Structure formats: C-alpha cells, structure tokens
PDB file of N, CA and C in Angstrom:
ATOM      1  N   MET A   1      23.713  25.821 -33.054  1.00  0.00           N
ATOM      2  CA  MET A   1      22.340  25.923 -32.605  1.00  0.00           C
ATOM      3  C   MET A   1      22.229  25.355 -31.181  1.00  0.00           C
ATOM      4  N   PRO A   2      21.639  26.122 -30.230  1.00  0.00           N
ATOM      5  CA  PRO A   2      21.511  25.645 -28.850  1.00  0.00           C
ATOM      6  C   PRO A   2      20.605  24.418 -28.749  1.00  0.00           C
ATOM      7  N   LYS A   3      20.932  23.565 -27.801  1.00  0.00           N
ATOM      8  CA  LYS A   3      20.136  22.355 -27.576  1.00  0.00           C
ATOM      9  C   LYS A   3      19.367  22.478 -26.268  1.00  0.00           C
ATOM     10  N   GLU A   4      18.232  21.777 -26.215  1.00  0.00           N
ATOM     11  CA  GLU A   4      17.417  21.706 -25.001  1.00  0.00           C
ATOM     12  C   GLU A   4      17.012  20.261 -24.764  1.00  0.00           C
ATOM     13  N   ILE A   5      16.830  19.930 -23.501  1.00  0.00           N
ATOM     14  CA  ILE A   5      16.262  18.637 -23.118  1.00  0.00           C
ATOM     15  C   ILE A   5      14.937  18.944 -22.437  1.00  0.00           C
ATOM     16  N   TYR A   6      13.867  18.326 -22.910  1.00  0.00           N
ATOM     17  CA  TYR A   6      12.533  18.566 -22.354  1.00  0.00           C
ATOM     18  C   TYR A   6      12.046  17.299 -21.666  1.00  0.00           C
ATOM     19  N   THR A   7      11.584  17.421 -20.431  1.00  0.00           N
ATOM     20  CA  THR A   7      11.141  16.248 -19.672  1.00  0.00           C
ATOM     21  C   THR A   7       9.762  15.760 -20.076  1.00  0.00           C
ATOM     22  N   GLY A   8       8.966  16.631 -20.644  1.00  0.00           N
ATOM     23  CA  GLY A   8       7.553  16.325 -20.842  1.00  0.00           C
ATOM     24  C   GLY A   8       6.783  16.946 -19.694  1.00  0.00           C
ATOM     25  N   THR A   9       5.474  16.860 -19.749  1.00  0.00           N
ATOM     26  CA  THR A   9       4.634  17.411 -18.690  1.00  0.00           C
ATOM     27  C   THR A   9       4.013  16.267 -17.913  1.00  0.00           C
ATOM     28  N   TYR A  10       4.127  16.320 -16.608  1.00  0.00           N
ATOM     29  CA  TYR A  10       3.545  15.322 -15.726  1.00  0.00           C
ATOM     30  C   TYR A  10       2.359  15.951 -15.016  1.00  0.00           C
ATOM     31  N   LEU A  11       1.183  15.366 -15.193  1.00  0.00           N
ATOM     32  CA  LEU A  11      -0.019  15.876 -14.545  1.00  0.00           C
ATOM     33  C   LEU A  11      -0.112  15.334 -13.130  1.00  0.00           C
ATOM     34  N   PHE A  12      -0.750  16.097 -12.252  1.00  0.00           N
ATOM     35  CA  PHE A  12      -1.014  15.607 -10.903  1.00  0.00           C
ATOM     36  C   PHE A  12      -2.425  15.975 -10.501  1.00  0.00           C
ATOM     37  N   GLY A  13      -2.962  15.220  -9.550  1.00  0.00           N
ATOM     38  CA  GLY A  13      -4.330  15.461  -9.102  1.00  0.00           C
ATOM     39  C   GLY A  13      -4.716  14.496  -8.005  1.00  0.00           C
ATOM     40  N   ASP A  14      -6.005  14.252  -7.889  1.00  0.00           N
ATOM     41  CA  ASP A  14      -6.551  13.367  -6.865  1.00  0.00           C
ATOM     42  C   ASP A  14      -6.326  11.921  -7.295  1.00  0.00           C
ATOM     43  N   VAL A  15      -5.487  11.202  -6.563  1.00  0.00           N
ATOM     44  CA  VAL A  15      -5.158   9.830  -6.948  1.00  0.00           C
ATOM     45  C   VAL A  15      -6.348   8.889  -6.804  1.00  0.00           C
ATOM     46  N   ASN A  16      -7.291   9.216  -5.934  1.00  0.00           N
ATOM     47  CA  ASN A  16      -8.446   8.340  -5.740  1.00  0.00           C
ATOM     48  C   ASN A  16      -9.495   8.491  -6.832  1.00  0.00           C
ATOM     49  N   SER A  17      -9.646   9.672  -7.392  1.00  0.00           N
ATOM     50  CA  SER A  17     -10.697   9.882  -8.392  1.00  0.00           C
ATOM     51  C   SER A  17     -10.159  10.046  -9.811  1.00  0.00           C
ATOM     52  N   ASN A  18      -8.858   9.902  -9.983  1.00  0.00           N
ATOM     53  CA  ASN A  18      -8.250  10.007 -11.318  1.00  0.00           C
ATOM     54  C   ASN A  18      -8.517  11.343 -12.002  1.00  0.00           C
ATOM     55  N   THR A  19      -8.557  12.420 -11.246  1.00  0.00           N
ATOM     56  CA  THR A  19      -8.744  13.746 -11.825  1.00  0.00           C
ATOM     57  C   THR A  19      -7.456  14.541 -11.683  1.00  0.00           C
ATOM     58  N   SER A  20      -7.242  15.461 -12.594  1.00  0.00           N
ATOM     59  CA  SER A  20      -6.028  16.281 -12.581  1.00  0.00           C
ATOM     60  C   SER A  20      -6.381  17.742 -12.368  1.00  0.00           C
ATOM     61  N   PHE A  21      -5.523  18.455 -11.661  1.00  0.00           N
ATOM     62  CA  PHE A  21      -5.708  19.899 -11.484  1.00  0.00           C
ATOM     63  C   PHE A  21      -4.412  20.662 -11.694  1.00  0.00           C
ATOM     64  N   GLY A  22      -3.375  19.987 -12.144  1.00  0.00           N
ATOM     65  CA  GLY A  22      -2.117  20.676 -12.369  1.00  0.00           C
ATOM     66  C   GLY A  22      -1.109  19.792 -13.067  1.00  0.00           C
ATOM     67  N   GLY A  23       0.047  20.382 -13.308  1.00  0.00           N
ATOM     68  CA  GLY A  23       1.118  19.651 -13.953  1.00  0.00           C
ATOM     69  C   GLY A  23       2.450  20.330 -13.716  1.00  0.00           C
ATOM     70  N   VAL A  24       3.512  19.638 -14.072  1.00  0.00           N
ATOM     71  CA  VAL A  24       4.853  20.191 -13.937  1.00  0.00           C
ATOM     72  C   VAL A  24       5.683  19.716 -15.133  1.00  0.00           C
ATOM     73  N   SER A  25       6.507  20.609 -15.658  1.00  0.00           N
ATOM     74  CA  SER A  25       7.396  20.248 -16.761  1.00  0.00           C
ATOM     75  C   SER A  25       8.745  20.926 -16.543  1.00  0.00           C
ATOM     76  N   SER A  26       9.736  20.464 -17.283  1.00  0.00           N
ATOM     77  CA  SER A  26      11.070  21.032 -17.123  1.00  0.00           C
ATOM     78  C   SER A  26      11.821  21.019 -18.450  1.00  0.00           C
ATOM     79  N   THR A  27      12.659  22.028 -18.606  1.00  0.00           N
ATOM     80  CA  THR A  27      13.552  22.122 -19.758  1.00  0.00           C
ATOM     81  C   THR A  27      14.961  22.372 -19.235  1.00  0.00           C
ATOM     82  N   ILE A  28      15.907  21.671 -19.806  1.00  0.00           N
ATOM     83  CA  ILE A  28      17.321  21.880 -19.478  1.00  0.00           C
ATOM     84  C   ILE A  28      17.980  22.445 -20.729  1.00  0.00           C
ATOM     85  N   LYS A  29      18.571  23.630 -20.608  1.00  0.00           N
ATOM     86  CA  LYS A  29      19.203  24.285 -21.761  1.00  0.00           C
ATOM     87  C   LYS A  29      20.708  24.058 -21.719  1.00  0.00           C
ATOM     88  N   LEU A  30      21.223  23.551 -22.819  1.00  0.00           N
ATOM     89  CA  LEU A  30      22.649  23.313 -22.948  1.00  0.00           C
ATOM     90  C   LEU A  30      23.297  24.508 -23.638  1.00  0.00           C
ATOM     91  N   PRO A  31      24.539  24.797 -23.474  1.00  0.00           N
ATOM     92  CA  PRO A  31      25.576  23.971 -22.884  1.00  0.00           C
ATOM     93  C   PRO A  31      25.757  24.183 -21.378  1.00  0.00           C
ATOM     94  N   ASN A  32      25.057  25.166 -20.791  1.00  0.00           N
ATOM     95  CA  ASN A  32      25.262  25.478 -19.369  1.00  0.00           C
ATOM     96  C   ASN A  32      24.401  24.651 -18.424  1.00  0.00           C
ATOM     97  N   TYR A  33      23.520  23.841 -18.964  1.00  0.00           N
ATOM     98  CA  TYR A  33      22.612  23.010 -18.175  1.00  0.00           C
ATOM     99  C   TYR A  33      21.752  23.832 -17.224  1.00  0.00           C
ATOM    100  N   GLU A  34      21.229  24.946 -17.738  1.00  0.00           N
ATOM    101  CA  GLU A  34      20.280  25.748 -16.966  1.00  0.00           C
ATOM    102  C   GLU A  34      18.965  24.983 -16.907  1.00  0.00           C
ATOM    103  N   LYS A  35      18.369  24.926 -15.710  1.00  0.00           N
ATOM    104  CA  LYS A  35      17.138  24.172 -15.513  1.00  0.00           C
ATOM    105  C   LYS A  35      15.969  25.129 -15.329  1.00  0.00           C
ATOM    106  N   PHE A  36      14.911  24.908 -16.092  1.00  0.00           N
ATOM    107  CA  PHE A  36      13.698  25.712 -16.010  1.00  0.00           C
ATOM    108  C   PHE A  36      12.532  24.785 -15.713  1.00  0.00           C
ATOM    109  N   ILE A  37      11.876  25.002 -14.592  1.00  0.00           N
ATOM    110  CA  ILE A  37      10.764  24.161 -14.164  1.00  0.00           C
ATOM    111  C   ILE A  37       9.508  25.016 -14.155  1.00  0.00           C
ATOM    112  N   THR A  38       8.447  24.509 -14.764  1.00  0.00           N
ATOM    113  CA  THR A  38       7.181  25.227 -14.803  1.00  0.00           C
ATOM    114  C   THR A  38       6.124  24.395 -14.097  1.00  0.00           C
ATOM    115  N   LEU A  39       5.458  25.021 -13.144  1.00  0.00           N
ATOM    116  CA  LEU A  39       4.390  24.386 -12.373  1.00  0.00           C
ATOM    117  C   LEU A  39       3.075  25.006 -12.819  1.00  0.00           C
ATOM    118  N   TYR A  40       2.113  24.173 -13.183  1.00  0.00           N
ATOM    119  CA  TYR A  40       0.791  24.626 -13.627  1.00  0.00           C
ATOM    120  C   TYR A  40      -0.235  24.214 -12.575  1.00  0.00           C
ATOM    121  N   ILE A  41      -1.034  25.165 -12.103  1.00  0.00           N
ATOM    122  CA  ILE A  41      -2.089  24.868 -11.131  1.00  0.00           C
ATOM    123  C   ILE A  41      -3.400  25.405 -11.684  1.00  0.00           C
ATOM    124  N   HIS A  42      -4.403  24.544 -11.730  1.00  0.00           N
ATOM    125  CA  HIS A  42      -5.729  24.944 -12.206  1.00  0.00           C
ATOM    126  C   HIS A  42      -6.701  24.813 -11.041  1.00  0.00           C
ATOM    127  N   ASP A  43      -7.670  25.707 -10.957  1.00  0.00           N
ATOM    128  CA  ASP A  43      -8.600  25.683  -9.826  1.00  0.00           C
ATOM    129  C   ASP A  43      -9.694  24.632  -9.962  1.00  0.00           C
ATOM    130  N   LYS A  44      -9.811  24.009 -11.111  1.00  0.00           N
ATOM    131  CA  LYS A  44     -10.818  22.971 -11.317  1.00  0.00           C
ATOM    132  C   LYS A  44     -10.159  21.770 -11.988  1.00  0.00           C
ATOM    133  N   CYS A  45     -10.715  20.609 -11.760  1.00  0.00           N
ATOM    134  CA  CYS A  45     -10.200  19.404 -12.406  1.00  0.00           C
ATOM    135  C   CYS A  45     -10.526  19.457 -13.889  1.00  0.00           C
ATOM    136  N   LYS A  46      -9.531  19.286 -14.687  1.00  0.00           N
ATOM    137  CA  LYS A  46      -9.679  19.368 -16.142  1.00  0.00           C
ATOM    138  C   LYS A  46      -8.953  18.195 -16.783  1.00  0.00           C
ATOM    139  N   SER A  47      -9.049  18.127 -18.088  1.00  0.00           N
ATOM    140  CA  SER A  47      -8.297  17.122 -18.816  1.00  0.00           C
ATOM    141  C   SER A  47      -7.029  17.764 -19.372  1.00  0.00           C
ATOM    142  N   GLY A  48      -6.044  16.941 -19.655  1.00  0.00           N
ATOM    143  CA  GLY A  48      -4.725  17.297 -20.149  1.00  0.00           C
ATOM    144  C   GLY A  48      -4.445  18.716 -20.577  1.00  0.00           C
ATOM    145  N   ILE A  49      -4.746  19.057 -21.816  1.00  0.00           N
ATOM    146  CA  ILE A  49      -4.338  20.346 -22.381  1.00  0.00           C
ATOM    147  C   ILE A  49      -5.056  21.516 -21.719  1.00  0.00           C
ATOM    148  N   ASP A  50      -6.292  21.322 -21.241  1.00  0.00           N
ATOM    149  CA  ASP A  50      -7.025  22.394 -20.561  1.00  0.00           C
ATOM    150  C   ASP A  50      -6.291  22.872 -19.315  1.00  0.00           C
ATOM    151  N   ILE A  51      -5.641  21.967 -18.626  1.00  0.00           N
ATOM    152  CA  ILE A  51      -4.900  22.335 -17.416  1.00  0.00           C
ATOM    153  C   ILE A  51      -3.786  23.315 -17.764  1.00  0.00           C
ATOM    154  N   ILE A  52      -3.055  23.023 -18.806  1.00  0.00           N
ATOM    155  CA  ILE A  52      -1.904  23.832 -19.186  1.00  0.00           C
ATOM    156  C   ILE A  52      -2.341  25.189 -19.736  1.00  0.00           C
ATOM    157  N   GLU A  53      -3.345  25.201 -20.599  1.00  0.00           N
ATOM    158  CA  GLU A  53      -3.750  26.442 -21.268  1.00  0.00           C
ATOM    159  C   GLU A  53      -4.373  27.466 -20.330  1.00  0.00           C
ATOM    160  N   ASN A  54      -5.093  27.037 -19.328  1.00  0.00           N
ATOM    161  CA  ASN A  54      -5.841  27.965 -18.477  1.00  0.00           C
ATOM    162  C   ASN A  54      -5.356  27.986 -17.029  1.00  0.00           C
ATOM    163  N   ALA A  55      -4.166  27.553 -16.790  1.00  0.00           N
ATOM    164  CA  ALA A  55      -3.656  27.428 -15.425  1.00  0.00           C
ATOM    165  C   ALA A  55      -2.861  28.655 -14.992  1.00  0.00           C
ATOM    166  N   ALA A  56      -2.780  28.825 -13.680  1.00  0.00           N
ATOM    167  CA  ALA A  56      -1.799  29.760 -13.126  1.00  0.00           C
ATOM    168  C   ALA A  56      -0.441  29.081 -13.302  1.00  0.00           C
ATOM    169  N   THR A  57       0.538  29.818 -13.774  1.00  0.00           N
ATOM    170  CA  THR A  57       1.840  29.248 -14.095  1.00  0.00           C
ATOM    171  C   THR A  57       2.908  29.844 -13.190  1.00  0.00           C
ATOM    172  N   TYR A  58       3.752  28.981 -12.643  1.00  0.00           N
ATOM    173  CA  TYR A  58       4.841  29.407 -11.768  1.00  0.00           C
ATOM    174  C   TYR A  58       6.140  28.835 -12.306  1.00  0.00           C
ATOM    175  N   ASN A  59       7.139  29.675 -12.477  1.00  0.00           N
ATOM    176  CA  ASN A  59       8.459  29.226 -12.907  1.00  0.00           C
ATOM    177  C   ASN A  59       9.350  29.122 -11.680  1.00  0.00           C
ATOM    178  N   LEU A  60       9.918  27.937 -11.481  1.00  0.00           N
ATOM    179  CA  LEU A  60      10.701  27.656 -10.282  1.00  0.00           C
ATOM    180  C   LEU A  60      12.096  27.170 -10.639  1.00  0.00           C
ATOM    181  N   SER A  61      13.022  27.404  -9.722  1.00  0.00           N
ATOM    182  CA  SER A  61      14.347  26.797  -9.848  1.00  0.00           C
ATOM    183  C   SER A  61      14.263  25.401  -9.234  1.00  0.00           C
ATOM    184  N   ILE A  62      15.255  24.594  -9.469  1.00  0.00           N
ATOM    185  CA  ILE A  62      15.256  23.254  -8.884  1.00  0.00           C
ATOM    186  C   ILE A  62      15.309  23.328  -7.358  1.00  0.00           C
ATOM    187  N   LYS A  63      16.023  24.309  -6.811  1.00  0.00           N
ATOM    188  CA  LYS A  63      16.088  24.481  -5.351  1.00  0.00           C
ATOM    189  C   LYS A  63      14.720  24.858  -4.791  1.00  0.00           C
ATOM    190  N   GLU A  64      13.990  25.722  -5.495  1.00  0.00           N
ATOM    191  CA  GLU A  64      12.644  26.096  -5.047  1.00  0.00           C
ATOM    192  C   GLU A  64      11.699  24.897  -5.117  1.00  0.00           C
ATOM    193  N   LEU A  65      11.825  24.089  -6.174  1.00  0.00           N
ATOM    194  CA  LEU A  65      10.995  22.898  -6.296  1.00  0.00           C
ATOM    195  C   LEU A  65      11.312  21.897  -5.189  1.00  0.00           C
ATOM    196  N   GLU A  66      12.588  21.749  -4.856  1.00  0.00           N
ATOM    197  CA  GLU A  66      12.971  20.868  -3.747  1.00  0.00           C
ATOM    198  C   GLU A  66      12.399  21.382  -2.430  1.00  0.00           C
ATOM    199  N   GLY A  67      12.409  22.707  -2.230  1.00  0.00           N
ATOM    200  CA  GLY A  67      11.819  23.296  -1.028  1.00  0.00           C
ATOM    201  C   GLY A  67      10.324  23.044  -0.960  1.00  0.00           C
ATOM    202  N   LEU A  68       9.639  23.166  -2.092  1.00  0.00           N
ATOM    203  CA  LEU A  68       8.206  22.879  -2.157  1.00  0.00           C
ATOM    204  C   LEU A  68       7.945  21.416  -1.837  1.00  0.00           C
ATOM    205  N   TYR A  69       8.742  20.535  -2.395  1.00  0.00           N
ATOM    206  CA  TYR A  69       8.614  19.100  -2.138  1.00  0.00           C
ATOM    207  C   TYR A  69       8.763  18.795  -0.643  1.00  0.00           C
ATOM    208  N   LEU A  70       9.776  19.369  -0.011  1.00  0.00           N
ATOM    209  CA  LEU A  70       9.989  19.130   1.420  1.00  0.00           C
ATOM    210  C   LEU A  70       8.837  19.666   2.261  1.00  0.00           C
ATOM    211  N   ALA A  71       8.328  20.847   1.908  1.00  0.00           N
ATOM    212  CA  ALA A  71       7.194  21.419   2.646  1.00  0.00           C
ATOM    213  C   ALA A  71       5.952  20.549   2.490  1.00  0.00           C
ATOM    214  N   LEU A  72       5.693  20.066   1.280  1.00  0.00           N
ATOM    215  CA  LEU A  72       4.541  19.190   1.052  1.00  0.00           C
ATOM    216  C   LEU A  72       4.689  17.877   1.807  1.00  0.00           C
ATOM    217  N   GLU A  73       5.886  17.330   1.795  1.00  0.00           N
ATOM    218  CA  GLU A  73       6.148  16.087   2.518  1.00  0.00           C
ATOM    219  C   GLU A  73       5.891  16.270   4.017  1.00  0.00           C
ATOM    220  N   ARG A  74       6.338  17.393   4.562  1.00  0.00           N
ATOM    221  CA  ARG A  74       6.134  17.668   5.992  1.00  0.00           C
ATOM    222  C   ARG A  74       4.664  17.841   6.336  1.00  0.00           C
ATOM    223  N   ILE A  75       3.921  18.584   5.506  1.00  0.00           N
ATOM    224  CA  ILE A  75       2.517  18.822   5.820  1.00  0.00           C
ATOM    225  C   ILE A  75       1.718  17.529   5.707  1.00  0.00           C
ATOM    226  N   ILE A  76       2.041  16.689   4.742  1.00  0.00           N
ATOM    227  CA  ILE A  76       1.352  15.397   4.616  1.00  0.00           C
ATOM    228  C   ILE A  76       1.626  14.536   5.840  1.00  0.00           C
ATOM    229  N   ASN A  77       2.870  14.490   6.290  1.00  0.00           N
ATOM    230  CA  ASN A  77       3.209  13.720   7.492  1.00  0.00           C
ATOM    231  C   ASN A  77       2.510  14.274   8.727  1.00  0.00           C
ATOM    232  N   ASP A  78       2.468  15.608   8.862  1.00  0.00           N
ATOM    233  CA  ASP A  78       1.779  16.226  10.003  1.00  0.00           C
ATOM    234  C   ASP A  78       0.291  15.902   9.996  1.00  0.00           C
ATOM    235  N   ILE A  79      -0.335  15.980   8.825  1.00  0.00           N
ATOM    236  CA  ILE A  79      -1.766  15.672   8.723  1.00  0.00           C
ATOM    237  C   ILE A  79      -2.030  14.242   9.168  1.00  0.00           C
ATOM    238  N   ARG A  80      -1.253  13.315   8.663  1.00  0.00           N
ATOM    239  CA  ARG A  80      -1.446  11.898   9.018  1.00  0.00           C
ATOM    240  C   ARG A  80      -1.234  11.663  10.512  1.00  0.00           C
ATOM    241  N   LYS A  81      -0.183  12.276  11.057  1.00  0.00           N
ATOM    242  CA  LYS A  81       0.123  12.091  12.475  1.00  0.00           C
ATOM    243  C   LYS A  81      -0.969  12.682  13.358  1.00  0.00           C
ATOM    244  N   LEU A  82      -1.385  13.924  13.068  1.00  0.00           N
ATOM    245  CA  LEU A  82      -2.409  14.581  13.887  1.00  0.00           C
ATOM    246  C   LEU A  82      -3.759  13.879  13.774  1.00  0.00           C
ATOM    247  N   GLU A  83      -4.105  13.416  12.588  1.00  0.00           N
ATOM    248  CA  GLU A  83      -5.360  12.682  12.421  1.00  0.00           C
ATOM    249  C   GLU A  83      -5.340  11.396  13.242  1.00  0.00           C
ATOM    250  N   SER A  84      -4.234  10.685  13.184  1.00  0.00           N
ATOM    251  CA  SER A  84      -4.101   9.443  13.945  1.00  0.00           C
ATOM    252  C   SER A  84      -4.202   9.694  15.447  1.00  0.00           C
ATOM    253  N   LEU A  85      -3.499  10.715  15.927  1.00  0.00           N
ATOM    254  CA  LEU A  85      -3.553  11.040  17.357  1.00  0.00           C
ATOM    255  C   LEU A  85      -4.958  11.465  17.778  1.00  0.00           C
ATOM    256  N   SER A  86      -5.632  12.229  16.942  1.00  0.00           N
ATOM    257  CA  SER A  86      -6.987  12.676  17.263  1.00  0.00           C
ATOM    258  C   SER A  86      -7.948  11.494  17.332  1.00  0.00           C
ATOM    259  N   LYS A  87      -7.841  10.572  16.397  1.00  0.00           N
ATOM    260  CA  LYS A  87      -8.717   9.391  16.393  1.00  0.00           C
ATOM    261  C   LYS A  87      -8.501   8.520  17.625  1.00  0.00           C
ATOM    262  N   GLN A  88      -7.302   8.578  18.186  1.00  0.00           N
ATOM    263  CA  GLN A  88      -6.989   7.805  19.393  1.00  0.00           C
ATOM    264  C   GLN A  88      -7.219   8.616  20.670  1.00  0.00           C
ATOM    265  N   ASN A  89      -7.775   9.827  20.509  1.00  0.00           N
ATOM    266  CA  ASN A  89      -7.999  10.742  21.642  1.00  0.00           C
ATOM    267  C   ASN A  89      -6.714  11.031  22.411  1.00  0.00           C
ATOM    268  N   LEU A  90      -5.627  11.211  21.689  1.00  0.00           N
ATOM    269  CA  LEU A  90      -4.331  11.472  22.317  1.00  0.00           C
ATOM    270  C   LEU A  90      -3.870  12.922  22.167  1.00  0.00           C
ATOM    271  N   LEU A  91      -4.700  13.782  21.581  1.00  0.00           N
ATOM    272  CA  LEU A  91      -4.348  15.198  21.466  1.00  0.00           C
ATOM    273  C   LEU A  91      -4.938  15.961  22.639  1.00  0.00           C
ATOM    274  N   CYS A  92      -4.161  16.886  23.187  1.00  0.00           N
ATOM    275  CA  CYS A  92      -4.702  17.718  24.261  1.00  0.00           C
ATOM    276  C   CYS A  92      -5.673  18.739  23.663  1.00  0.00           C
ATOM    277  N   GLU A  93      -6.553  19.267  24.476  1.00  0.00           N
ATOM    278  CA  GLU A  93      -7.609  20.174  24.016  1.00  0.00           C
ATOM    279  C   GLU A  93      -7.046  21.406  23.311  1.00  0.00           C
ATOM    280  N   SER A  94      -5.881  21.872  23.720  1.00  0.00           N
ATOM    281  CA  SER A  94      -5.308  23.078  23.106  1.00  0.00           C
ATOM    282  C   SER A  94      -4.847  22.838  21.657  1.00  0.00           C
ATOM    283  N   ALA A  95      -4.801  21.593  21.221  1.00  0.00           N
ATOM    284  CA  ALA A  95      -4.416  21.292  19.841  1.00  0.00           C
ATOM    285  C   ALA A  95      -5.544  21.604  18.861  1.00  0.00           C
ATOM    286  N   TYR A  96      -6.757  21.725  19.380  1.00  0.00           N
ATOM    287  CA  TYR A  96      -7.922  21.956  18.525  1.00  0.00           C
ATOM    288  C   TYR A  96      -8.255  23.433  18.471  1.00  0.00           C
ATOM    289  N   SER A  97      -8.751  23.856  17.327  1.00  0.00           N
ATOM    290  CA  SER A  97      -9.324  25.196  17.225  1.00  0.00           C
ATOM    291  C   SER A  97     -10.804  25.000  16.921  1.00  0.00           C
ATOM    292  N   PHE A  98     -11.604  25.948  17.333  1.00  0.00           N
ATOM    293  CA  PHE A  98     -13.044  25.822  17.162  1.00  0.00           C
ATOM    294  C   PHE A  98     -13.518  26.886  16.190  1.00  0.00           C
ATOM    295  N   THR A  99     -14.406  26.489  15.294  1.00  0.00           N
ATOM    296  CA  THR A  99     -14.909  27.404  14.276  1.00  0.00           C
ATOM    297  C   THR A  99     -16.404  27.592  14.440  1.00  0.00           C
ATOM    298  N   ASP A 100     -16.893  28.722  13.984  1.00  0.00           N
ATOM    299  CA  ASP A 100     -18.330  28.990  13.985  1.00  0.00           C
ATOM    300  C   ASP A 100     -18.905  28.484  12.675  1.00  0.00           C
ATOM    301  N   GLU A 101     -19.631  27.404  12.737  1.00  0.00           N
ATOM    302  CA  GLU A 101     -20.244  26.865  11.516  1.00  0.00           C
ATOM    303  C   GLU A 101     -21.731  26.893  11.629  1.00  0.00           C
TER     304      GLU A 101
END
C-alpha cells in the first residue's frame, strides 16, 4: 500500500487583523517522494474550512513555489524601499505615475 506524508494546511492572511484569505498544504508520495503543493486563495477573508472549500486552487511544484516565494520577497523589499525613499523625498519625479481619481 502506497504511503503519503501530509504537512497539514497553513493559513495565511493579514497579520495585523488576524484574518485569513488563503492557505497552502503539501503531500509527499512515497516511494518516489513526489511533492504536491496546493495553494488556496479566497477573495474574501474567511475562517478555516471556508477558505479551502470555496477558494481558487493552484497546484504547484516545489520549484514553482520557491519562484513564487522569491518574487514575493522581492516585491515586499521593493515596496518598503520605494516607500522609504518617497517619504524622504529621494525619488525623482519620473518614479511616480499619476492617476485620474
């Protein structure tokens, strides 16, 4: 009988308001150690099981998840850096875009 290792589901959301809008889980299938990662994204903040049942679901490889992690890390760093520079008036005018509001 084939064996599996299940990580459980980890919810994620707004750390300041303690709300969740998604989750991630993983299964490792033996004997080949195939890794299956499922990412759940919900458009509204929900509680535990509601997120999983009504979410958009994406199946990713570990390499794709690592790529997503790196992209998120970069965008978070860029946001922090640009916000800091803007608050110090150190961004040139061409760094800004203007919107019709």
